[in-house]
Coordinates of C-alpha atoms and ligand atoms in Angstrom, one line a residue:
M1 CA 122.3 92.1 79.5
R2 CA 121.5 91.0 83.1
I3 CA 125.1 91.6 84.2
K4 CA 125.1 95.0 82.5
T5 CA 122.0 96.1 84.4
A6 CA 123.5 95.0 87.7
C7 CA 126.8 96.9 87.0
A8 CA 124.9 100.1 86.0
F9 CA 123.0 99.9 89.3
L10 CA 126.1 99.4 91.4
L11 CA 127.9 102.2 89.6
S12 CA 125.1 104.6 90.3
M13 CA 125.0 103.4 93.9
S14 CA 128.7 104.2 94.4
L15 CA 128.5 107.6 92.8
L16 CA 125.5 108.5 94.9
A17 CA 126.8 106.9 98.1
R18 CA 126.3 108.9 101.3
Q19 CA 128.0 108.2 104.6
P20 CA 125.9 107.2 107.5
E21 CA 126.1 109.2 110.7
H22 CA 128.9 107.7 112.8
A23 CA 129.2 107.7 116.6
R24 CA 131.2 105.7 119.2
H25 CA 128.8 105.6 122.1
A26 CA 125.1 106.2 121.4
M27 CA 122.8 106.9 118.4
V28 CA 119.2 108.0 117.7
V29 CA 117.5 107.7 114.4
V30 CA 114.1 109.4 114.3
Q31 CA 111.8 110.6 111.5
E32 CA 111.6 114.2 112.8
P33 CA 114.7 116.2 113.7
L34 CA 113.4 118.0 116.8
A35 CA 112.3 114.8 118.4
A36 CA 115.7 113.2 117.5
D37 CA 117.4 116.1 119.4
V38 CA 115.2 115.3 122.4
G39 CA 116.3 111.7 122.4
L40 CA 120.0 112.6 122.1
R41 CA 119.7 115.1 125.0
V42 CA 118.2 112.4 127.2
L43 CA 121.0 110.0 126.4
Q44 CA 123.7 112.6 127.0
S45 CA 122.2 113.5 130.3
G46 CA 122.4 110.0 131.7
G47 CA 119.1 108.5 130.5
N48 CA 119.1 105.0 129.1
A49 CA 117.6 103.9 125.7
I50 CA 114.2 103.3 127.2
D51 CA 114.1 106.8 128.8
A52 CA 115.1 108.3 125.4
A53 CA 112.4 106.2 123.6
V54 CA 109.7 107.5 126.0
A55 CA 110.9 111.1 125.6
V56 CA 111.0 110.7 121.8
A57 CA 107.6 109.1 121.6
F58 CA 106.0 112.0 123.4
A59 CA 108.0 114.6 121.5
L60 CA 106.9 113.1 118.2
A61 CA 103.3 113.4 119.3
V62 CA 103.9 117.2 119.3
T63 CA 106.3 117.7 116.4
Y64 CA 105.1 115.0 114.0
P65 CA 101.3 114.7 114.3
Y66 CA 101.2 112.9 111.0
A67 CA 102.1 109.7 112.9
G68 CA 103.6 110.6 116.2
N69 CA 100.9 110.2 118.8
I70 CA 99.2 109.7 122.1
G71 CA 96.0 108.8 120.3
G72 CA 97.3 105.6 118.6
G73 CA 99.4 102.6 119.4
G74 CA 102.4 100.4 118.4
F75 CA 105.2 98.2 119.5
L76 CA 108.4 98.6 121.4
L77 CA 111.2 96.1 121.0
A78 CA 114.2 96.2 123.3
R79 CA 117.4 94.3 123.7
F80 CA 119.4 95.1 126.7
A81 CA 123.2 95.1 126.9
D82 CA 123.0 92.0 129.1
G83 CA 121.2 90.1 126.4
R84 CA 117.6 90.2 127.9
T85 CA 114.9 91.2 125.4
T86 CA 111.3 92.3 125.6
F87 CA 108.5 93.3 123.4
I88 CA 105.9 95.7 124.6
D89 CA 102.6 95.6 122.7
F90 CA 100.6 98.8 123.0
R91 CA 98.5 98.1 119.9
E92 CA 95.0 99.7 119.8
K93 CA 92.0 97.4 120.7
A94 CA 88.5 97.4 119.2
P95 CA 86.1 99.1 121.6
L96 CA 83.8 96.9 123.5
A97 CA 80.8 98.0 121.5
A98 CA 82.5 97.1 118.2
T99 CA 80.7 94.6 116.0
R100 CA 81.8 92.4 113.1
N101 CA 79.8 94.3 110.4
M102 CA 80.1 97.8 111.8
Y103 CA 81.7 99.1 108.6
L104 CA 79.2 97.6 106.1
D105 CA 76.3 99.5 104.6
S106 CA 72.9 98.0 104.1
K107 CA 74.0 96.4 100.9
G108 CA 77.0 94.7 102.6
N109 CA 79.5 97.1 101.0
V110 CA 82.5 98.4 103.0
T111 CA 82.0 102.1 104.1
K112 CA 84.7 104.7 104.8
D113 CA 83.9 104.7 108.5
S114 CA 86.9 102.5 109.4
L115 CA 89.2 105.2 108.0
V116 CA 87.6 108.6 108.8
G117 CA 85.8 110.0 111.7
W118 CA 84.8 109.1 115.3
R119 CA 84.0 105.5 114.6
A120 CA 87.4 104.7 113.1
S121 CA 89.4 104.6 116.3
G122 CA 90.6 101.7 118.3
V123 CA 91.3 102.3 122.0
P124 CA 94.7 104.1 122.1
G125 CA 97.6 102.3 123.7
T126 CA 100.6 104.7 123.4
V127 CA 100.5 106.3 126.9
R128 CA 100.0 102.9 128.7
G129 CA 102.8 101.4 126.6
M130 CA 105.3 104.2 127.4
E131 CA 104.4 104.0 131.1
L132 CA 104.9 100.3 131.2
A133 CA 108.3 100.5 129.4
H134 CA 109.4 103.3 131.8
Q135 CA 108.2 101.7 135.0
K136 CA 110.0 98.4 134.2
Y137 CA 113.1 99.6 132.5
G138 CA 113.5 103.4 132.7
R139 CA 116.1 105.2 134.8
K140 CA 115.1 108.9 134.8
P141 CA 112.0 110.3 136.4
W142 CA 108.8 110.1 134.2
A143 CA 108.3 113.9 134.5
E144 CA 111.7 114.7 133.1
L145 CA 110.9 112.6 130.0
L146 CA 107.6 114.4 129.4
D147 CA 109.1 117.9 129.9
P148 CA 110.7 118.3 126.4
A149 CA 107.4 117.4 124.7
L150 CA 105.5 119.7 127.0
K151 CA 107.9 122.5 126.2
L152 CA 107.6 121.9 122.4
A153 CA 103.8 122.0 122.7
A154 CA 103.6 125.0 125.0
E155 CA 106.3 127.2 123.5
G156 CA 105.9 126.0 119.9
F157 CA 108.4 125.2 117.2
P158 CA 108.8 126.4 113.6
V159 CA 106.8 124.6 111.1
S160 CA 109.1 122.9 108.7
Y161 CA 108.6 122.6 104.9
S162 CA 107.9 118.9 105.2
F163 CA 105.3 119.4 108.0
A164 CA 103.6 122.3 106.1
T165 CA 103.4 120.4 102.8
S166 CA 102.1 117.2 104.4
L167 CA 99.5 119.1 106.4
H168 CA 98.3 121.3 103.5
S169 CA 98.4 118.6 100.8
E170 CA 95.1 118.0 99.1
N171 CA 94.3 114.7 100.8
E172 CA 95.1 115.9 104.3
M173 CA 93.3 119.2 103.9
K174 CA 90.3 117.2 102.7
L175 CA 90.5 114.9 105.8
L176 CA 91.2 117.4 108.5
S177 CA 88.8 120.2 107.3
Q178 CA 85.9 117.8 107.9
F179 CA 86.4 118.2 111.7
P180 CA 86.2 121.7 113.1
E181 CA 88.7 121.0 115.9
S182 CA 91.3 119.6 113.5
K183 CA 90.8 122.6 111.3
R184 CA 91.3 125.0 114.1
V185 CA 94.2 123.2 115.8
F186 CA 96.2 122.2 112.7
L187 CA 95.0 123.7 109.4
E188 CA 94.4 127.3 110.6
T189 CA 97.4 127.3 112.9
A190 CA 100.4 125.5 111.4
H191 CA 101.9 127.4 108.5
Y192 CA 105.3 127.1 107.0
G193 CA 107.9 129.1 109.0
D194 CA 105.5 130.2 111.7
K195 CA 105.8 129.0 115.3
F196 CA 103.2 126.3 115.9
V197 CA 102.0 126.4 119.5
Q198 CA 99.6 123.7 120.8
P199 CA 98.2 124.9 124.2
D200 CA 95.5 122.1 124.5
L201 CA 98.0 119.4 123.8
A202 CA 100.4 121.0 126.3
A203 CA 97.7 120.9 129.0
T204 CA 97.1 117.2 128.2
L205 CA 100.8 116.4 128.4
K206 CA 101.1 118.3 131.6
R207 CA 98.4 116.1 133.2
I208 CA 100.0 112.9 131.9
R209 CA 103.4 114.2 133.2
D210 CA 101.9 114.9 136.7
R211 CA 99.4 112.1 137.0
G212 CA 100.8 109.4 134.7
A213 CA 98.9 107.2 132.3
S214 CA 96.0 107.1 134.7
D215 CA 95.0 110.6 133.6
F216 CA 94.7 109.4 130.0
Y217 CA 92.8 106.2 130.9
E218 CA 90.7 107.2 134.0
G219 CA 91.2 110.9 134.7
E220 CA 90.3 114.2 133.1
T221 CA 91.7 113.3 129.7
A222 CA 89.7 110.0 129.7
Q223 CA 86.5 111.8 130.8
K224 CA 86.8 114.4 128.0
L225 CA 87.6 111.8 125.4
A226 CA 84.7 109.5 126.4
A227 CA 82.3 112.5 126.5
A228 CA 83.4 113.7 123.0
M229 CA 83.0 110.1 121.7
A230 CA 79.5 109.9 123.1
S231 CA 78.4 113.1 121.6
N232 CA 79.8 112.4 118.1
G233 CA 78.7 108.8 117.6
G234 CA 82.1 107.2 118.5
L235 CA 82.3 103.9 120.4
I236 CA 85.1 104.4 122.9
T237 CA 83.8 104.7 126.4
L238 CA 85.4 105.3 129.8
A239 CA 85.1 101.5 130.4
D240 CA 87.2 100.9 127.3
L241 CA 89.8 103.3 128.4
K242 CA 89.9 101.9 132.0
A243 CA 90.2 98.3 130.7
Y244 CA 93.1 99.1 128.3
Q245 CA 96.4 97.5 129.3
A246 CA 99.7 97.3 127.4
A247 CA 101.2 93.8 127.3
E248 CA 104.7 92.5 127.6
Q249 CA 105.7 89.4 125.7
E250 CA 108.7 87.5 124.3
P251 CA 109.8 88.7 121.0
L252 CA 109.9 86.3 118.0
R253 CA 113.4 84.9 117.2
G254 CA 115.0 83.3 114.2
R255 CA 118.3 83.2 112.4
Y256 CA 119.8 84.3 109.1
H257 CA 123.3 83.3 108.2
G258 CA 123.8 82.5 111.9
D259 CA 122.8 86.0 113.1
E260 CA 120.0 86.1 115.5
I261 CA 116.9 88.0 114.3
I262 CA 114.8 89.4 117.2
T263 CA 111.5 90.7 115.9
A264 CA 107.8 91.4 116.4
P265 CA 105.4 88.5 117.3
P266 CA 101.7 88.6 116.5
P267 CA 99.5 90.7 116.5
S268 CA 102.1 91.8 114.0
A269 CA 102.4 89.8 110.9
G270 CA 105.8 91.5 110.3
G271 CA 108.1 89.3 112.3
V272 CA 106.7 86.0 111.0
G273 CA 106.8 87.4 107.5
L274 CA 110.3 88.5 107.9
L275 CA 111.5 85.1 109.2
Q276 CA 109.5 83.2 106.6
M277 CA 110.9 85.2 103.7
L278 CA 114.5 85.1 105.1
G279 CA 114.0 81.3 105.4
M280 CA 113.0 81.0 101.8
L281 CA 116.0 83.1 100.7
E282 CA 118.7 81.5 102.8
G283 CA 120.6 79.0 100.7
S284 CA 118.7 79.8 97.6
G285 CA 121.7 81.7 96.0
Y286 CA 119.4 84.5 94.9
E287 CA 122.1 87.0 95.8
K288 CA 124.6 85.7 93.3
T289 CA 123.4 87.9 90.5
G290 CA 124.0 91.0 92.6
A291 CA 122.0 93.8 94.4
G292 CA 119.4 95.3 92.1
S293 CA 119.8 92.6 89.4
A294 CA 116.5 91.6 87.7
A295 CA 117.1 88.0 88.8
S296 CA 117.5 88.8 92.4
I297 CA 114.5 91.2 92.4
H298 CA 112.4 88.5 90.7
Y299 CA 113.4 85.9 93.3
V300 CA 112.7 88.1 96.3
A301 CA 109.4 89.2 94.8
E302 CA 108.4 85.6 94.5
V303 CA 109.2 85.1 98.1
M304 CA 107.1 88.1 99.1
R305 CA 104.2 86.9 97.0
R306 CA 104.2 83.6 98.9
F307 CA 104.3 85.1 102.3
Y308 CA 101.6 87.7 101.6
A309 CA 99.3 84.8 100.5
D310 CA 99.8 83.3 104.0
R311 CA 99.3 86.7 105.5
S312 CA 95.8 86.9 104.0
E313 CA 94.7 83.8 105.9
Y314 CA 96.6 82.9 109.0
F315 CA 96.9 86.1 111.1
G316 CA 94.7 87.5 113.8
D317 CA 95.0 88.7 117.4
P318 CA 96.6 85.8 119.2
D319 CA 94.2 86.3 122.1
F320 CA 91.4 85.5 119.8
F321 CA 92.9 83.2 117.1
K322 CA 95.7 80.7 117.3
V323 CA 98.3 82.1 114.8
P324 CA 100.1 79.0 113.5
V325 CA 103.6 80.6 114.0
R326 CA 105.4 77.3 114.4
K327 CA 104.0 75.9 111.2
L328 CA 104.5 79.0 109.2
L329 CA 108.1 79.0 110.2
D330 CA 108.7 75.2 110.0
P331 CA 111.8 74.7 107.8
R332 CA 110.0 71.9 105.8
Y333 CA 107.1 74.2 105.1
I334 CA 109.4 77.0 104.1
A335 CA 111.4 74.6 101.8
S336 CA 108.2 73.5 100.1
R337 CA 107.2 77.1 99.5
R338 CA 110.7 77.8 98.1
S339 CA 110.5 74.8 95.8
S340 CA 107.6 76.3 94.0
I341 CA 109.6 79.3 92.9
D342 CA 110.8 79.3 89.3
P343 CA 114.0 81.3 89.1
A344 CA 113.2 82.5 85.6
H345 CA 109.4 83.1 85.6
A346 CA 106.9 84.8 87.7
T347 CA 104.2 82.6 89.2
P348 CA 100.8 84.3 88.7
S349 CA 99.3 85.1 92.2
G350 CA 96.1 83.3 91.2
Q351 CA 98.2 80.1 91.3
I352 CA 99.5 80.8 94.8
R353 CA 97.2 80.1 97.7
P354 CA 97.9 80.4 101.4
G355 CA 100.0 77.3 102.1
E356 CA 98.6 74.1 103.4
L357 CA 99.8 73.8 106.9
G358 CA 98.6 70.6 108.0
A359 CA 97.9 100.4 100.0
H360 CA 97.4 102.4 97.7
E361 CA 99.8 102.9 100.6
S362 CA 100.2 105.8 102.9
T363 CA 103.3 105.9 104.9
E364 CA 102.0 107.3 108.1
T365 CA 103.3 105.1 110.8
T366 CA 106.7 106.2 112.3
H367 CA 109.7 104.3 113.6
F368 CA 112.7 105.2 115.7
N369 CA 115.8 103.5 116.9
I370 CA 117.9 104.3 120.0
V371 CA 121.2 102.8 121.3
D372 CA 122.6 104.1 124.5
N373 CA 126.1 104.2 125.9
D374 CA 125.7 100.8 127.7
G375 CA 124.6 99.1 124.5
N376 CA 120.9 98.9 125.2
A377 CA 118.9 99.0 122.0
V378 CA 115.2 100.1 121.7
A379 CA 113.3 100.1 118.4
V380 CA 109.8 101.6 118.4
T381 CA 107.2 101.6 115.7
Y382 CA 103.9 103.4 116.5
T383 CA 101.1 104.8 114.5
L384 CA 97.8 106.5 113.9
N385 CA 97.4 104.2 110.9
A386 CA 96.7 106.7 108.0
G387 CA 98.4 110.1 108.0
Y388 CA 96.8 112.2 110.7
G389 CA 94.7 109.1 111.7
S390 CA 91.0 109.4 111.6
G391 CA 91.2 113.2 111.1
V392 CA 89.5 113.7 114.5
T393 CA 91.2 116.0 117.1
V394 CA 89.5 115.5 120.4
P395 CA 88.1 119.0 121.4
G396 CA 90.1 120.6 124.1
L397 CA 92.7 117.8 124.3
G398 CA 94.8 118.7 121.2
F399 CA 95.6 115.3 119.9
L400 CA 94.5 113.3 116.9
L401 CA 92.8 109.9 117.1
N402 CA 93.8 106.8 115.1
D403 CA 91.9 105.0 112.4
E404 CA 93.4 101.6 113.3
M405 CA 90.0 99.9 113.0
D406 CA 90.8 99.8 109.2
D407 CA 93.6 97.2 109.9
F408 CA 90.8 94.7 110.7
A409 CA 89.1 92.8 107.9
A410 CA 86.0 95.0 107.8
K411 CA 84.7 92.4 105.4
P412 CA 86.8 89.2 105.3
G413 CA 88.0 88.8 101.7
A414 CA 87.7 92.5 100.8
E415 CA 90.7 95.0 100.5
N416 CA 91.6 97.5 103.2
L417 CA 93.4 100.8 102.9
F418 CA 96.6 99.0 101.9
H419 CA 94.8 96.7 99.4
L420 CA 95.4 93.9 101.7
I421 CA 93.0 91.0 101.6
Q422 CA 92.5 89.5 105.1
G423 CA 90.5 86.6 106.4
E424 CA 88.2 85.6 109.2
A425 CA 91.0 85.5 111.7
N426 CA 91.2 89.3 111.5
A427 CA 87.5 90.0 111.6
I428 CA 86.3 92.7 114.1
Q429 CA 85.5 91.5 117.7
P430 CA 85.2 93.6 120.8
G431 CA 88.5 94.0 122.7
K432 CA 90.5 92.5 119.8
R433 CA 93.7 94.0 118.3
P434 CA 93.9 94.3 114.5
I435 CA 96.8 92.6 112.7
S436 CA 99.7 95.0 112.1
N437 CA 102.6 95.0 109.7
M438 CA 104.9 96.9 112.0
T439 CA 108.2 95.1 112.2
P440 CA 110.7 96.6 114.7
T441 CA 113.7 94.3 114.5
I442 CA 117.0 93.9 116.2
I443 CA 119.7 91.6 114.9
T444 CA 122.7 90.3 116.9
R445 CA 125.9 88.8 115.6
D446 CA 128.1 86.8 118.0
G447 CA 125.9 87.9 120.9
K448 CA 126.3 91.6 120.2
L449 CA 124.0 94.2 118.7
F450 CA 124.6 94.2 114.9
L451 CA 121.6 95.9 113.2
M452 CA 118.4 97.4 114.2
L453 CA 115.6 98.8 112.1
G454 CA 111.9 99.3 111.4
A455 CA 109.7 101.4 109.2
P456 CA 106.3 103.0 108.5
G457 CA 104.6 102.1 105.2
G458 CA 101.5 100.0 105.8
S459 CA 101.7 96.7 104.0
R460 CA 105.1 97.7 102.5
I461 CA 106.7 97.8 106.0
I462 CA 107.7 94.1 106.1
N463 CA 109.2 94.2 102.6
G464 CA 111.1 97.4 103.3
V465 CA 112.6 96.0 106.4
L466 CA 113.5 92.7 104.6
Q467 CA 115.3 94.5 101.8
V468 CA 117.5 96.6 104.1
I469 CA 118.5 93.4 106.0
L470 CA 119.4 91.7 102.7
N471 CA 121.4 94.8 101.6
V472 CA 123.5 94.5 104.8
E473 CA 123.6 90.7 105.2
D474 CA 124.0 89.6 101.5
F475 CA 125.3 92.7 99.7
H476 CA 127.5 94.0 102.5
M477 CA 126.3 97.6 102.3
N478 CA 126.8 100.2 105.0
A479 CA 123.7 101.4 106.8
Q480 CA 123.1 104.4 104.6
D481 CA 123.6 102.6 101.3
A482 CA 121.4 99.8 102.5
V483 CA 118.6 102.2 103.3
D484 CA 119.1 104.4 100.2
A485 CA 119.0 101.6 97.6
P486 CA 115.8 101.5 95.5
R487 CA 113.2 99.1 96.7
F488 CA 110.4 97.0 95.4
H489 CA 107.2 95.5 96.8
H490 CA 104.9 92.5 96.0
Q491 CA 102.0 91.6 98.3
W492 CA 100.4 88.7 96.4
M493 CA 97.2 90.6 95.6
P494 CA 97.1 92.7 93.6
D495 CA 99.4 90.6 91.4
M496 CA 101.7 93.5 90.8
L497 CA 105.4 94.2 91.3
Y498 CA 105.8 97.8 92.5
V499 CA 109.2 99.4 91.9
E500 CA 110.6 102.6 93.2
Q501 CA 112.3 105.2 91.0
G502 CA 115.9 104.2 90.7
I503 CA 115.2 100.6 89.5
S504 CA 116.4 101.0 86.0
P505 CA 114.1 100.7 83.0
D506 CA 116.3 97.9 81.7
T507 CA 115.8 96.0 84.8
V508 CA 112.0 96.6 84.6
A509 CA 112.0 95.3 81.1
L510 CA 113.8 92.1 82.2
L511 CA 111.3 91.6 85.0
R512 CA 108.4 92.1 82.6
A513 CA 110.0 89.5 80.3
M514 CA 109.9 87.1 83.2
G515 CA 106.2 87.6 83.5
H516 CA 105.8 90.2 86.2
E517 CA 103.3 93.0 85.9
V518 CA 105.5 95.9 87.0
S519 CA 104.1 99.2 88.2
P520 CA 106.5 102.1 88.9
L521 CA 105.6 103.8 92.2
E522 CA 104.5 107.4 91.7
G523 CA 102.0 109.9 93.0
S524 CA 101.2 110.3 96.6
S525 CA 102.9 107.1 97.8
P526 CA 106.1 106.6 95.7
V527 CA 108.1 104.7 98.2
V528 CA 108.4 101.2 99.8
A529 CA 108.4 102.1 103.5
R530 CA 110.9 104.5 105.1
V531 CA 113.4 102.4 107.0
E532 CA 115.4 103.8 109.8
T533 CA 118.5 101.9 110.7
I534 CA 121.4 101.6 113.1
L535 CA 124.3 99.3 112.2
N536 CA 127.0 98.4 114.7
A537 CA 130.2 97.6 112.8
G538 CA 133.9 97.9 113.4
G539 CA 133.5 99.7 116.8
W540 CA 131.2 102.4 115.3
L541 CA 127.5 102.9 115.4
Q542 CA 126.3 103.9 111.9
G543 CA 122.9 105.7 111.9
A544 CA 121.0 106.0 108.7
A545 CA 117.8 108.1 108.3
D546 CA 115.9 107.1 105.2
P547 CA 116.1 109.8 102.5
R548 CA 112.5 109.0 101.6
G549 CA 111.6 111.0 104.7
N550 CA 113.0 113.9 106.6
G551 CA 114.5 112.1 109.6
K552 CA 117.7 112.6 111.4
A553 CA 120.4 110.3 112.7
E554 CA 122.6 111.7 115.5
G555 CA 124.9 110.3 118.1
Y556 CA 127.9 111.0 120.3
Ligands
LIG601 N1 98.6 100.6 110.8 C1 99.7 100.0 110.0 C2 100.1 98.7 110.6 O1 100.0 98.5 111.8 O2 100.4 97.8 109.8

């Protein structure tokens, strides 16, 4: 029965198989097509991958306000053709006036303030992050990279079906209509097929183009943002904005089957999670029953369960808390976690604790990959947190603010938006960065770029990225098949194995028989992340946009 299920799955895969986009020289994979076009044009006109990433990030802030942003933050991972790597952290920070219990009511219950409204925002990092990346590694003039975004905002672009339906969905209407400026700028202006013009955002982008990030953090934009915060009960001040710096650090590294994995260090939990889970899988033989088999899903789910238990305890901003990265990735520790996996039965999460070391999900973040003609690779994941962030558009500035404060443990031990339980290490402190799941990742084989990927999807990001890597590394799929294959998700608590449509009812029955509580994903968040991928194989770049979204892969 197990073999039959695996065969049925593989058959359906091959019947449905789509080809990835192929290109010889350069590739962009972006979750919104107009922004993808911007990136490709920058590459074709002599820009490098960093230039294209900067241009795409600003373009997405115009064409994909769901997650593209200048009011949020994220991570940029780069591997240059000469082998150098860098990780630019432009994660939002808690304002200086933030306090540990700021999202608890008088009875100690968690309020909605970390998710909606003026008090939900961390200090945005995107503009500083892009400027840092450009100053250190860019080739084209800054203004030239801002121009496409400025043009899209000033002249407008047709509202696509996916933008219109996301904006006018019940949840987003409810969120945005609470804030008059968001209602005016987005709900009353962006209708399917119409041209969507954003004059306020165009003016903001023009100032950033002409004066650089200092406009956003110290100049007119900063003054207006701080004034709006003050009159609406928000916490971000001019001092917060002035103090914000993006940080450059070494990426995290590990290996799987000899390939080098270059990925996100803390304050992301993603890279550590990815390496720990790959470590538990390597040599386990989990893949022998085939892609999509109940036995392989079970084993990977057990691995996920164990990592997410650690995630609940051991992650916080490394400037405030010493994340035990070395211990979490110690081969002996990983082996001991692996030895507790029963290949035939689910371990109830109640029996798994964070190891002894001696969301509802909304898929609102966004990820893009760029490879240029020289072989430089840039992977960016950035976000407003929930779709359309806190719902607040800053009056006169035209951009939405994040609700990243919800990525902190508002009350250690209680669930956040993504039903993640988090500990003291991730409690709110002024100037601190909340723990993220964002996992931009680049893999090299024999010293050359092999695979790059990343995803939105809240707590499901790490597991989405993991499964696409396994589909390539262990099941030898091409980029598109690896991304298209149905996925699953386990995050320890709740003790539930979530499965996408496409995992067969027979397989689900086998998983239940092994003791898993299985919940088919449906409703407003039916997917396990949306993973954008570039695979470098046989002299071709394969670009794959995830069909769970509306992205575009294009190259030359
Ligand atoms: N805001 C989603 C994440 O950083 O994980």
